[in-house]
C-alpha cells in the first residue's frame, strides 16, 4: 500500500519504518513524510511507543510443595531510538515476554516456602524485572515495571490457612478472656475483703459509742437523782431504747409484720439481754477503761 503513495502521515506516539528496496532506511517521526516509490522507498510499517500492559498468570509450586498461581502485570514500551530492532527482531513480543516471566518465576518461587513467598513477592518481581530488562533491551523494548499482583494458593491450602489463623486467634482470645476473668475475681475479692473490714470497724465504733453513751447517762442520772442505783438507771435507759426501736419499726413502710413478745416479764428479759450484750462489747473493746458497774 505504501508503494503507491508519495505522502504518508505518521500519528502521535507512533514511529514509522521506512525501507528502500527492501532494506531498512530510517525511522519516521510523527508527522507528514514524503517517500519516493520510484527509487524503492516505502513505509514498511509502524510501531506504537505508548506504554503497553501485559497480564500473565503463572502456575508453580513452592518449596513446601504448595501449588500457587501468580498473577503478574508487566508494563513495557518500544524504545523510539531502537524501533527498528523491535520491528525486525521480534514478531510477537508478548509471547517472548511471557516466556521469560514463566522461566524466571518458576526458577525463583520453588526456593521459597509459601509464607516466604507472600512476604518476599517484591524480591520475585525484582528478579523477573532484571531478567526482562536484560533480555528485551536487545530487542528494542524497555520494561517499565513488573508487578506480582496476586498470589493464590490451592483452595484446600487456603482453607487450611484460614482455619489455622482462626484457631490462633481463638486461642489468643481465650487467653485474654481468662486474664480478664482473673483480674475481675481478684478485684471483687479485694473489694469484699475491704468492705468486711470497714463493716467490722464500723460495728466496733458503734458499740464503743453506745457503751460510752450509756456510761455517761448512768453517771449523770445517778448524780442528779439521789437514791437511785445503777441498775435502775440502766433499766430505764433500756426501756427507753426498746420503745424507740419499736417506734422505728412501726414507722418503716418497708418492713413486714413482726411479732415481738410484749409484757412486763418479756420487757425485763429484753433489758437483761441488752445489758449483757453491752457489757460483753465493753469488755472486748481495746483501749477502753473498765466497764461500768451495773
PDB file of C-alpha atoms in Angstrom:
ATOM      1  CA  UNK A   1       0.000   0.000   0.000  1.00  0.00           C
ATOM      2  CA  UNK A   2       2.839   2.401   0.852  1.00  0.00           C
ATOM      3  CA  UNK A   3       4.454   1.842  -2.528  1.00  0.00           C
ATOM      4  CA  UNK A   4       1.733   3.741  -4.324  1.00  0.00           C
ATOM      5  CA  UNK A   5       1.716   6.793  -2.029  1.00  0.00           C
ATOM      6  CA  UNK A   6       4.104   9.723  -2.087  1.00  0.00           C
ATOM      7  CA  UNK A   7       2.934  11.269   1.188  1.00  0.00           C
ATOM      8  CA  UNK A   8       2.358   9.435   4.436  1.00  0.00           C
ATOM      9  CA  UNK A   9       1.281  10.791   7.820  1.00  0.00           C
ATOM     10  CA  UNK A  10       2.690   9.196  10.986  1.00  0.00           C
ATOM     11  CA  UNK A  11       0.485   9.629  14.041  1.00  0.00           C
ATOM     12  CA  UNK A  12       1.403  10.857  17.514  1.00  0.00           C
ATOM     13  CA  UNK A  13       3.181   8.299  19.786  1.00  0.00           C
ATOM     14  CA  UNK A  14       3.986   6.273  16.677  1.00  0.00           C
ATOM     15  CA  UNK A  15       7.176   5.667  14.765  1.00  0.00           C
ATOM     16  CA  UNK A  16       7.343   4.558  11.113  1.00  0.00           C
ATOM     17  CA  UNK A  17       9.809   2.178   9.470  1.00  0.00           C
ATOM     18  CA  UNK A  18      10.978   3.376   6.034  1.00  0.00           C
ATOM     19  CA  UNK A  19      12.647   0.848   3.725  1.00  0.00           C
ATOM     20  CA  UNK A  20      14.442   1.200   0.404  1.00  0.00           C
ATOM     21  CA  UNK A  21      14.455  -1.736  -1.940  1.00  0.00           C
ATOM     22  CA  UNK A  22      13.500  -3.987   0.988  1.00  0.00           C
ATOM     23  CA  UNK A  23      16.222  -2.801   3.342  1.00  0.00           C
ATOM     24  CA  UNK A  24      15.792  -0.570   6.405  1.00  0.00           C
ATOM     25  CA  UNK A  25      16.491   3.072   5.576  1.00  0.00           C
ATOM     26  CA  UNK A  26      15.423   5.233   8.526  1.00  0.00           C
ATOM     27  CA  UNK A  27      12.800   5.894  11.197  1.00  0.00           C
ATOM     28  CA  UNK A  28       9.898   8.252  10.541  1.00  0.00           C
ATOM     29  CA  UNK A  29       8.915  10.553  13.414  1.00  0.00           C
ATOM     30  CA  UNK A  30       5.263  11.619  13.896  1.00  0.00           C
ATOM     31  CA  UNK A  31       4.168  13.986  11.125  1.00  0.00           C
ATOM     32  CA  UNK A  32       3.924  14.113   7.320  1.00  0.00           C
ATOM     33  CA  UNK A  33       6.582  12.265   5.345  1.00  0.00           C
ATOM     34  CA  UNK A  34       7.361  12.022   1.618  1.00  0.00           C
ATOM     35  CA  UNK A  35       8.502   8.729   0.187  1.00  0.00           C
ATOM     36  CA  UNK A  36       9.569   8.189  -3.411  1.00  0.00           C
ATOM     37  CA  UNK A  37       8.331   4.847  -4.701  1.00  0.00           C
ATOM     38  CA  UNK A  38      10.303   5.358  -7.877  1.00  0.00           C
ATOM     39  CA  UNK A  39      13.560   4.822  -6.030  1.00  0.00           C
ATOM     40  CA  UNK A  40      12.191   1.941  -3.977  1.00  0.00           C
ATOM     41  CA  UNK A  41      11.226   3.853  -0.829  1.00  0.00           C
ATOM     42  CA  UNK A  42       8.142   2.879   1.131  1.00  0.00           C
ATOM     43  CA  UNK A  43       6.854   2.699   4.722  1.00  0.00           C
ATOM     44  CA  UNK A  44       7.069  -0.931   5.772  1.00  0.00           C
ATOM     45  CA  UNK A  45       5.061  -0.442   8.981  1.00  0.00           C
ATOM     46  CA  UNK A  46       4.588   1.489  12.214  1.00  0.00           C
ATOM     47  CA  UNK A  47       5.105   0.809  15.899  1.00  0.00           C
ATOM     48  CA  UNK A  48       3.359   2.421  18.848  1.00  0.00           C
ATOM     49  CA  UNK A  49       5.575   3.953  21.515  1.00  0.00           C
ATOM     50  CA  UNK A  50       2.779   4.088  24.073  1.00  0.00           C
ATOM     51  CA  UNK A  51       3.086   2.203  27.367  1.00  0.00           C
ATOM     52  CA  UNK A  52       1.624  -1.275  26.958  1.00  0.00           C
ATOM     53  CA  UNK A  53       0.444  -3.728  29.601  1.00  0.00           C
ATOM     54  CA  UNK A  54       0.566  -7.495  29.584  1.00  0.00           C
ATOM     55  CA  UNK A  55      -1.078  -9.723  32.208  1.00  0.00           C
ATOM     56  CA  UNK A  56       0.458 -13.141  32.802  1.00  0.00           C
ATOM     57  CA  UNK A  57      -0.729 -15.978  35.034  1.00  0.00           C
ATOM     58  CA  UNK A  58       1.985 -18.399  36.170  1.00  0.00           C
ATOM     59  CA  UNK A  59       1.277 -21.674  37.964  1.00  0.00           C
ATOM     60  CA  UNK A  60       4.111 -23.147  40.004  1.00  0.00           C
ATOM     61  CA  UNK A  61       4.804 -24.704  43.399  1.00  0.00           C
ATOM     62  CA  UNK A  62       6.677 -23.527  46.457  1.00  0.00           C
ATOM     63  CA  UNK A  63       9.448 -25.119  48.483  1.00  0.00           C
ATOM     64  CA  UNK A  64       6.891 -26.742  50.803  1.00  0.00           C
ATOM     65  CA  UNK A  65       5.102 -28.316  47.795  1.00  0.00           C
ATOM     66  CA  UNK A  66       2.120 -25.952  47.685  1.00  0.00           C
ATOM     67  CA  UNK A  67       0.808 -25.192  44.205  1.00  0.00           C
ATOM     68  CA  UNK A  68       0.154 -21.497  43.684  1.00  0.00           C
ATOM     69  CA  UNK A  69      -0.886 -19.187  40.883  1.00  0.00           C
ATOM     70  CA  UNK A  70       0.885 -15.854  40.473  1.00  0.00           C
ATOM     71  CA  UNK A  71      -0.922 -13.087  38.622  1.00  0.00           C
ATOM     72  CA  UNK A  72       1.663 -10.730  37.170  1.00  0.00           C
ATOM     73  CA  UNK A  73       1.373  -7.446  35.300  1.00  0.00           C
ATOM     74  CA  UNK A  74       4.127  -6.130  33.006  1.00  0.00           C
ATOM     75  CA  UNK A  75       4.298  -2.567  31.653  1.00  0.00           C
ATOM     76  CA  UNK A  76       6.605  -2.118  28.653  1.00  0.00           C
ATOM     77  CA  UNK A  77       7.118   0.167  25.675  1.00  0.00           C
ATOM     78  CA  UNK A  78       9.112   0.364  22.456  1.00  0.00           C
ATOM     79  CA  UNK A  79      12.290   2.420  22.701  1.00  0.00           C
ATOM     80  CA  UNK A  80      11.914   5.016  19.945  1.00  0.00           C
ATOM     81  CA  UNK A  81      15.602   5.062  19.031  1.00  0.00           C
ATOM     82  CA  UNK A  82      15.637   1.258  18.697  1.00  0.00           C
ATOM     83  CA  UNK A  83      12.278   0.854  16.994  1.00  0.00           C
ATOM     84  CA  UNK A  84      13.913  -0.887  14.016  1.00  0.00           C
ATOM     85  CA  UNK A  85      15.181  -3.674  16.305  1.00  0.00           C
ATOM     86  CA  UNK A  86      11.706  -4.061  17.798  1.00  0.00           C
ATOM     87  CA  UNK A  87      10.177  -4.199  14.319  1.00  0.00           C
ATOM     88  CA  UNK A  88      12.577  -6.699  12.754  1.00  0.00           C
ATOM     89  CA  UNK A  89      13.804  -8.834  15.668  1.00  0.00           C
ATOM     90  CA  UNK A  90      10.553  -9.914  17.336  1.00  0.00           C
ATOM     91  CA  UNK A  91       7.397 -11.000  15.595  1.00  0.00           C
ATOM     92  CA  UNK A  92       5.371 -11.426  18.797  1.00  0.00           C
ATOM     93  CA  UNK A  93       6.924  -9.572  21.768  1.00  0.00           C
ATOM     94  CA  UNK A  94       4.061 -10.506  24.134  1.00  0.00           C
ATOM     95  CA  UNK A  95       4.803 -14.203  23.784  1.00  0.00           C
ATOM     96  CA  UNK A  96       8.502 -13.602  24.290  1.00  0.00           C
ATOM     97  CA  UNK A  97       7.905 -11.582  27.468  1.00  0.00           C
ATOM     98  CA  UNK A  98       5.524 -14.238  28.763  1.00  0.00           C
ATOM     99  CA  UNK A  99       8.136 -16.967  28.162  1.00  0.00           C
ATOM    100  CA  UNK A 100      10.750 -15.051  30.180  1.00  0.00           C
ATOM    101  CA  UNK A 101       8.271 -14.485  33.009  1.00  0.00           C
ATOM    102  CA  UNK A 102       7.469 -18.211  33.171  1.00  0.00           C
ATOM    103  CA  UNK A 103      11.155 -19.106  33.226  1.00  0.00           C
ATOM    104  CA  UNK A 104      12.248 -16.670  35.960  1.00  0.00           C
ATOM    105  CA  UNK A 105       9.211 -17.155  38.222  1.00  0.00           C
ATOM    106  CA  UNK A 106       9.464 -20.942  38.097  1.00  0.00           C
ATOM    107  CA  UNK A 107      13.169 -20.689  38.866  1.00  0.00           C
ATOM    108  CA  UNK A 108      12.729 -18.484  41.974  1.00  0.00           C
ATOM    109  CA  UNK A 109       9.442 -19.490  43.599  1.00  0.00           C
ATOM    110  CA  UNK A 110      10.373 -23.168  44.268  1.00  0.00           C
ATOM    111  CA  UNK A 111      13.174 -21.875  46.516  1.00  0.00           C
ATOM    112  CA  UNK A 112      10.670 -20.224  48.900  1.00  0.00           C
ATOM    113  CA  UNK A 113       8.087 -21.555  51.310  1.00  0.00           C
ATOM    114  CA  UNK A 114       4.542 -20.286  50.932  1.00  0.00           C
ATOM    115  CA  UNK A 115       4.805 -17.798  53.802  1.00  0.00           C
ATOM    116  CA  UNK A 116       8.121 -16.519  52.466  1.00  0.00           C
ATOM    117  CA  UNK A 117       6.586 -16.051  49.033  1.00  0.00           C
ATOM    118  CA  UNK A 118       3.893 -13.758  50.433  1.00  0.00           C
ATOM    119  CA  UNK A 119       6.483 -11.814  52.404  1.00  0.00           C
ATOM    120  CA  UNK A 120       9.078 -11.592  49.600  1.00  0.00           C
ATOM    121  CA  UNK A 121       6.989 -11.254  46.470  1.00  0.00           C
ATOM    122  CA  UNK A 122       8.812  -7.979  45.835  1.00  0.00           C
ATOM    123  CA  UNK A 123      12.074  -9.920  45.516  1.00  0.00           C
ATOM    124  CA  UNK A 124      10.471 -12.191  42.919  1.00  0.00           C
ATOM    125  CA  UNK A 125       9.208  -9.184  40.982  1.00  0.00           C
ATOM    126  CA  UNK A 126      12.664  -7.559  41.074  1.00  0.00           C
ATOM    127  CA  UNK A 127      14.356 -10.730  39.807  1.00  0.00           C
ATOM    128  CA  UNK A 128      11.910 -11.006  36.890  1.00  0.00           C
ATOM    129  CA  UNK A 129      12.270  -7.301  36.095  1.00  0.00           C
ATOM    130  CA  UNK A 130      16.050  -7.501  35.904  1.00  0.00           C
ATOM    131  CA  UNK A 131      15.928 -10.553  33.645  1.00  0.00           C
ATOM    132  CA  UNK A 132      13.339  -8.998  31.343  1.00  0.00           C
ATOM    133  CA  UNK A 133      15.268  -5.723  31.043  1.00  0.00           C
ATOM    134  CA  UNK A 134      18.416  -7.603  30.102  1.00  0.00           C
ATOM    135  CA  UNK A 135      16.660  -9.873  27.603  1.00  0.00           C
ATOM    136  CA  UNK A 136      14.176  -7.468  25.995  1.00  0.00           C
ATOM    137  CA  UNK A 137      16.553  -4.494  25.863  1.00  0.00           C
ATOM    138  CA  UNK A 138      18.428  -6.076  22.986  1.00  0.00           C
ATOM    139  CA  UNK A 139      15.160  -6.252  21.042  1.00  0.00           C
ATOM    140  CA  UNK A 140      14.347  -2.557  21.391  1.00  0.00           C
ATOM    141  CA  UNK A 141      11.876  -2.882  24.293  1.00  0.00           C
ATOM    142  CA  UNK A 142      12.081  -1.255  27.698  1.00  0.00           C
ATOM    143  CA  UNK A 143      10.401  -2.944  30.692  1.00  0.00           C
ATOM    144  CA  UNK A 144       8.977  -0.134  32.787  1.00  0.00           C
ATOM    145  CA  UNK A 145       7.581  -2.163  35.673  1.00  0.00           C
ATOM    146  CA  UNK A 146       6.824  -5.712  36.774  1.00  0.00           C
ATOM    147  CA  UNK A 147       4.218  -6.364  39.479  1.00  0.00           C
ATOM    148  CA  UNK A 148       3.143  -9.531  41.264  1.00  0.00           C
ATOM    149  CA  UNK A 149      -0.493  -8.543  41.594  1.00  0.00           C
ATOM    150  CA  UNK A 150      -1.806 -11.573  43.454  1.00  0.00           C
ATOM    151  CA  UNK A 151      -0.737 -14.932  44.854  1.00  0.00           C
ATOM    152  CA  UNK A 152      -3.485 -17.548  45.009  1.00  0.00           C
ATOM    153  CA  UNK A 153      -2.707 -20.922  46.636  1.00  0.00           C
ATOM    154  CA  UNK A 154      -4.730 -24.067  46.027  1.00  0.00           C
ATOM    155  CA  UNK A 155      -8.261 -23.763  47.538  1.00  0.00           C
ATOM    156  CA  UNK A 156      -7.651 -26.571  50.051  1.00  0.00           C
ATOM    157  CA  UNK A 157      -4.480 -24.833  51.238  1.00  0.00           C
ATOM    158  CA  UNK A 158      -6.307 -21.537  51.620  1.00  0.00           C
ATOM    159  CA  UNK A 159      -8.989 -23.195  53.746  1.00  0.00           C
ATOM    160  CA  UNK A 160      -6.329 -24.782  55.939  1.00  0.00           C
ATOM    161  CA  UNK A 161      -4.524 -21.454  56.356  1.00  0.00           C
ATOM    162  CA  UNK A 162      -7.755 -19.729  57.329  1.00  0.00           C
ATOM    163  CA  UNK A 163      -8.546 -22.452  59.858  1.00  0.00           C
ATOM    164  CA  UNK A 164      -5.077 -22.157  61.402  1.00  0.00           C
ATOM    165  CA  UNK A 165      -5.411 -18.395  61.604  1.00  0.00           C
ATOM    166  CA  UNK A 166      -8.876 -18.660  63.160  1.00  0.00           C
ATOM    167  CA  UNK A 167      -7.657 -21.214  65.732  1.00  0.00           C
ATOM    168  CA  UNK A 168      -4.725 -18.990  66.723  1.00  0.00           C
ATOM    169  CA  UNK A 169      -6.989 -16.001  67.150  1.00  0.00           C
ATOM    170  CA  UNK A 170      -9.462 -18.007  69.242  1.00  0.00           C
ATOM    171  CA  UNK A 171      -6.629 -19.240  71.432  1.00  0.00           C
ATOM    172  CA  UNK A 172      -5.389 -15.687  71.940  1.00  0.00           C
ATOM    173  CA  UNK A 173      -8.922 -14.505  72.714  1.00  0.00           C
ATOM    174  CA  UNK A 174      -9.287 -17.281  75.320  1.00  0.00           C
ATOM    175  CA  UNK A 175      -6.054 -16.199  76.996  1.00  0.00           C
ATOM    176  CA  UNK A 176      -7.207 -12.581  77.155  1.00  0.00           C
ATOM    177  CA  UNK A 177     -10.624 -13.613  78.458  1.00  0.00           C
ATOM    178  CA  UNK A 178      -9.047 -15.769  81.172  1.00  0.00           C
ATOM    179  CA  UNK A 179      -6.799 -12.911  82.267  1.00  0.00           C
ATOM    180  CA  UNK A 180      -9.772 -10.554  82.380  1.00  0.00           C
ATOM    181  CA  UNK A 181     -11.819 -13.017  84.489  1.00  0.00           C
ATOM    182  CA  UNK A 182      -8.869 -13.479  86.832  1.00  0.00           C
ATOM    183  CA  UNK A 183      -8.459  -9.733  87.323  1.00  0.00           C
ATOM    184  CA  UNK A 184     -12.210  -9.341  87.877  1.00  0.00           C
ATOM    185  CA  UNK A 185     -12.300 -12.069  90.525  1.00  0.00           C
ATOM    186  CA  UNK A 186      -9.243 -10.688  92.318  1.00  0.00           C
ATOM    187  CA  UNK A 187     -10.674  -7.167  92.363  1.00  0.00           C
ATOM    188  CA  UNK A 188     -14.036  -8.492  93.555  1.00  0.00           C
ATOM    189  CA  UNK A 189     -12.384 -10.420  96.392  1.00  0.00           C
ATOM    190  CA  UNK A 190     -10.323  -7.378  97.374  1.00  0.00           C
ATOM    191  CA  UNK A 191     -13.477  -5.264  97.397  1.00  0.00           C
ATOM    192  CA  UNK A 192     -15.362  -7.762  99.548  1.00  0.00           C
ATOM    193  CA  UNK A 193     -12.451  -8.001 101.997  1.00  0.00           C
ATOM    194  CA  UNK A 194     -12.222  -4.219 102.242  1.00  0.00           C
ATOM    195  CA  UNK A 195     -15.988  -3.930 102.727  1.00  0.00           C
ATOM    196  CA  UNK A 196     -15.972  -6.537 105.523  1.00  0.00           C
ATOM    197  CA  UNK A 197     -13.055  -4.825 107.210  1.00  0.00           C
ATOM    198  CA  UNK A 198     -14.768  -1.441 107.095  1.00  0.00           C
ATOM    199  CA  UNK A 199     -18.045  -3.003 108.304  1.00  0.00           C
ATOM    200  CA  UNK A 200     -16.200  -4.514 111.257  1.00  0.00           C
ATOM    201  CA  UNK A 201     -14.573  -1.208 112.070  1.00  0.00           C
ATOM    202  CA  UNK A 202     -17.971   0.470 111.912  1.00  0.00           C
ATOM    203  CA  UNK A 203     -19.608  -2.092 114.231  1.00  0.00           C
ATOM    204  CA  UNK A 204     -16.761  -1.774 116.725  1.00  0.00           C
ATOM    205  CA  UNK A 205     -17.053   2.013 116.732  1.00  0.00           C
ATOM    206  CA  UNK A 206     -20.811   1.779 117.081  1.00  0.00           C
ATOM    207  CA  UNK A 207     -20.556  -0.494 120.105  1.00  0.00           C
ATOM    208  CA  UNK A 208     -17.928   1.731 121.652  1.00  0.00           C
ATOM    209  CA  UNK A 209     -20.111   4.809 121.128  1.00  0.00           C
ATOM    210  CA  UNK A 210     -23.132   3.040 122.656  1.00  0.00           C
ATOM    211  CA  UNK A 211     -21.068   1.959 125.669  1.00  0.00           C
ATOM    212  CA  UNK A 212     -19.664   5.461 126.197  1.00  0.00           C
ATOM    213  CA  UNK A 213     -23.146   6.993 125.901  1.00  0.00           C
ATOM    214  CA  UNK A 214     -24.664   4.579 128.380  1.00  0.00           C
ATOM    215  CA  UNK A 215     -21.875   5.175 130.873  1.00  0.00           C
ATOM    216  CA  UNK A 216     -22.349   8.938 130.673  1.00  0.00           C
ATOM    217  CA  UNK A 217     -26.127   8.629 131.052  1.00  0.00           C
ATOM    218  CA  UNK A 218     -25.830   6.355 134.092  1.00  0.00           C
ATOM    219  CA  UNK A 219     -23.317   8.600 135.836  1.00  0.00           C
ATOM    220  CA  UNK A 220     -25.269  11.784 135.115  1.00  0.00           C
ATOM    221  CA  UNK A 221     -28.604  10.289 136.232  1.00  0.00           C
ATOM    222  CA  UNK A 222     -27.085   8.872 139.432  1.00  0.00           C
ATOM    223  CA  UNK A 223     -25.677  12.272 140.410  1.00  0.00           C
ATOM    224  CA  UNK A 224     -28.872  14.200 139.708  1.00  0.00           C
ATOM    225  CA  UNK A 225     -31.372  11.736 141.280  1.00  0.00           C
ATOM    226  CA  UNK A 226     -30.153  10.622 144.709  1.00  0.00           C
ATOM    227  CA  UNK A 227     -31.177   7.184 145.924  1.00  0.00           C
ATOM    228  CA  UNK A 228     -31.234   5.509 142.503  1.00  0.00           C
ATOM    229  CA  UNK A 229     -28.998   2.580 141.810  1.00  0.00           C
ATOM    230  CA  UNK A 230     -27.039   1.949 138.644  1.00  0.00           C
ATOM    231  CA  UNK A 231     -29.297  -0.969 137.813  1.00  0.00           C
ATOM    232  CA  UNK A 232     -32.419   1.204 137.998  1.00  0.00           C
ATOM    233  CA  UNK A 233     -30.873   3.725 135.642  1.00  0.00           C
ATOM    234  CA  UNK A 234     -29.881   1.024 133.139  1.00  0.00           C
ATOM    235  CA  UNK A 235     -33.372  -0.494 133.229  1.00  0.00           C
ATOM    236  CA  UNK A 236     -34.883   2.906 132.485  1.00  0.00           C
ATOM    237  CA  UNK A 237     -32.423   3.528 129.623  1.00  0.00           C
ATOM    238  CA  UNK A 238     -33.011   0.078 128.158  1.00  0.00           C
ATOM    239  CA  UNK A 239     -36.774   0.544 128.289  1.00  0.00           C
ATOM    240  CA  UNK A 240     -36.472   3.902 126.561  1.00  0.00           C
ATOM    241  CA  UNK A 241     -34.321   2.401 123.767  1.00  0.00           C
ATOM    242  CA  UNK A 242     -36.707  -0.543 123.471  1.00  0.00           C
ATOM    243  CA  UNK A 243     -39.728   1.698 122.879  1.00  0.00           C
ATOM    244  CA  UNK A 244     -37.729   3.906 120.468  1.00  0.00           C
ATOM    245  CA  UNK A 245     -36.863   0.791 118.462  1.00  0.00           C
ATOM    246  CA  UNK A 246     -40.497  -0.294 118.414  1.00  0.00           C
ATOM    247  CA  UNK A 247     -41.445   3.146 117.145  1.00  0.00           C
ATOM    248  CA  UNK A 248     -38.873   2.975 114.305  1.00  0.00           C
ATOM    249  CA  UNK A 249     -40.021  -0.485 113.284  1.00  0.00           C
ATOM    250  CA  UNK A 250     -43.635   0.628 113.125  1.00  0.00           C
ATOM    251  CA  UNK A 251     -42.812   3.800 111.177  1.00  0.00           C
ATOM    252  CA  UNK A 252     -40.852   1.995 108.466  1.00  0.00           C
ATOM    253  CA  UNK A 253     -43.005   1.231 105.378  1.00  0.00           C
ATOM    254  CA  UNK A 254     -40.571  -1.384 104.027  1.00  0.00           C
ATOM    255  CA  UNK A 255     -40.885  -3.795 106.915  1.00  0.00           C
ATOM    256  CA  UNK A 256     -43.321  -6.655 107.055  1.00  0.00           C
ATOM    257  CA  UNK A 257     -45.328  -7.619 110.115  1.00  0.00           C
ATOM    258  CA  UNK A 258     -43.063  -8.542 113.027  1.00  0.00           C
ATOM    259  CA  UNK A 259     -44.323 -10.444 116.097  1.00  0.00           C
ATOM    260  CA  UNK A 260     -42.489  -9.350 119.256  1.00  0.00           C
ATOM    261  CA  UNK A 261     -43.338 -10.746 122.724  1.00  0.00           C
ATOM    262  CA  UNK A 262     -44.563  -7.913 124.906  1.00  0.00           C
ATOM    263  CA  UNK A 263     -45.263  -7.717 128.583  1.00  0.00           C
ATOM    264  CA  UNK A 264     -43.516  -6.835 131.868  1.00  0.00           C
ATOM    265  CA  UNK A 265     -41.658 -10.126 132.049  1.00  0.00           C
ATOM    266  CA  UNK A 266     -40.625 -10.047 128.403  1.00  0.00           C
ATOM    267  CA  UNK A 267     -39.502  -6.455 128.672  1.00  0.00           C
ATOM    268  CA  UNK A 268     -37.320  -7.390 131.664  1.00  0.00           C
ATOM    269  CA  UNK A 269     -35.824 -10.281 129.702  1.00  0.00           C
ATOM    270  CA  UNK A 270     -35.038  -7.974 126.799  1.00  0.00           C
ATOM    271  CA  UNK A 271     -33.475  -5.470 129.195  1.00  0.00           C
ATOM    272  CA  UNK A 272     -31.268  -8.173 130.697  1.00  0.00           C
ATOM    273  CA  UNK A 273     -30.206  -9.338 127.243  1.00  0.00           C
ATOM    274  CA  UNK A 274     -29.299  -5.817 126.100  1.00  0.00           C
ATOM    275  CA  UNK A 275     -27.386  -5.150 129.339  1.00  0.00           C
ATOM    276  CA  UNK A 276     -25.387  -8.348 128.995  1.00  0.00           C
ATOM    277  CA  UNK A 277     -24.586  -7.556 125.318  1.00  0.00           C
ATOM    278  CA  UNK A 278     -23.383  -4.084 126.193  1.00  0.00           C
ATOM    279  CA  UNK A 279     -21.179  -5.421 128.964  1.00  0.00           C
ATOM    280  CA  UNK A 280     -19.630  -8.019 126.657  1.00  0.00           C
ATOM    281  CA  UNK A 281     -18.989  -5.411 123.964  1.00  0.00           C
ATOM    282  CA  UNK A 282     -17.453  -3.066 126.517  1.00  0.00           C
ATOM    283  CA  UNK A 283     -15.095  -5.724 127.888  1.00  0.00           C
ATOM    284  CA  UNK A 284     -13.948  -6.782 124.383  1.00  0.00           C
ATOM    285  CA  UNK A 285     -13.183  -3.226 123.168  1.00  0.00           C
ATOM    286  CA  UNK A 286      -9.489  -2.325 123.145  1.00  0.00           C
ATOM    287  CA  UNK A 287      -8.145   0.884 124.522  1.00  0.00           C
ATOM    288  CA  UNK A 288     -11.168   1.453 126.800  1.00  0.00           C
ATOM    289  CA  UNK A 289     -11.397   1.616 130.551  1.00  0.00           C
ATOM    290  CA  UNK A 290     -13.192  -0.950 132.704  1.00  0.00           C
ATOM    291  CA  UNK A 291     -16.921  -1.405 132.007  1.00  0.00           C
ATOM    292  CA  UNK A 292     -19.358   0.450 134.227  1.00  0.00           C
ATOM    293  CA  UNK A 293     -20.681  -1.392 137.267  1.00  0.00           C
ATOM    294  CA  UNK A 294     -24.381  -2.238 136.953  1.00  0.00           C
TER     295      UNK A 294
END
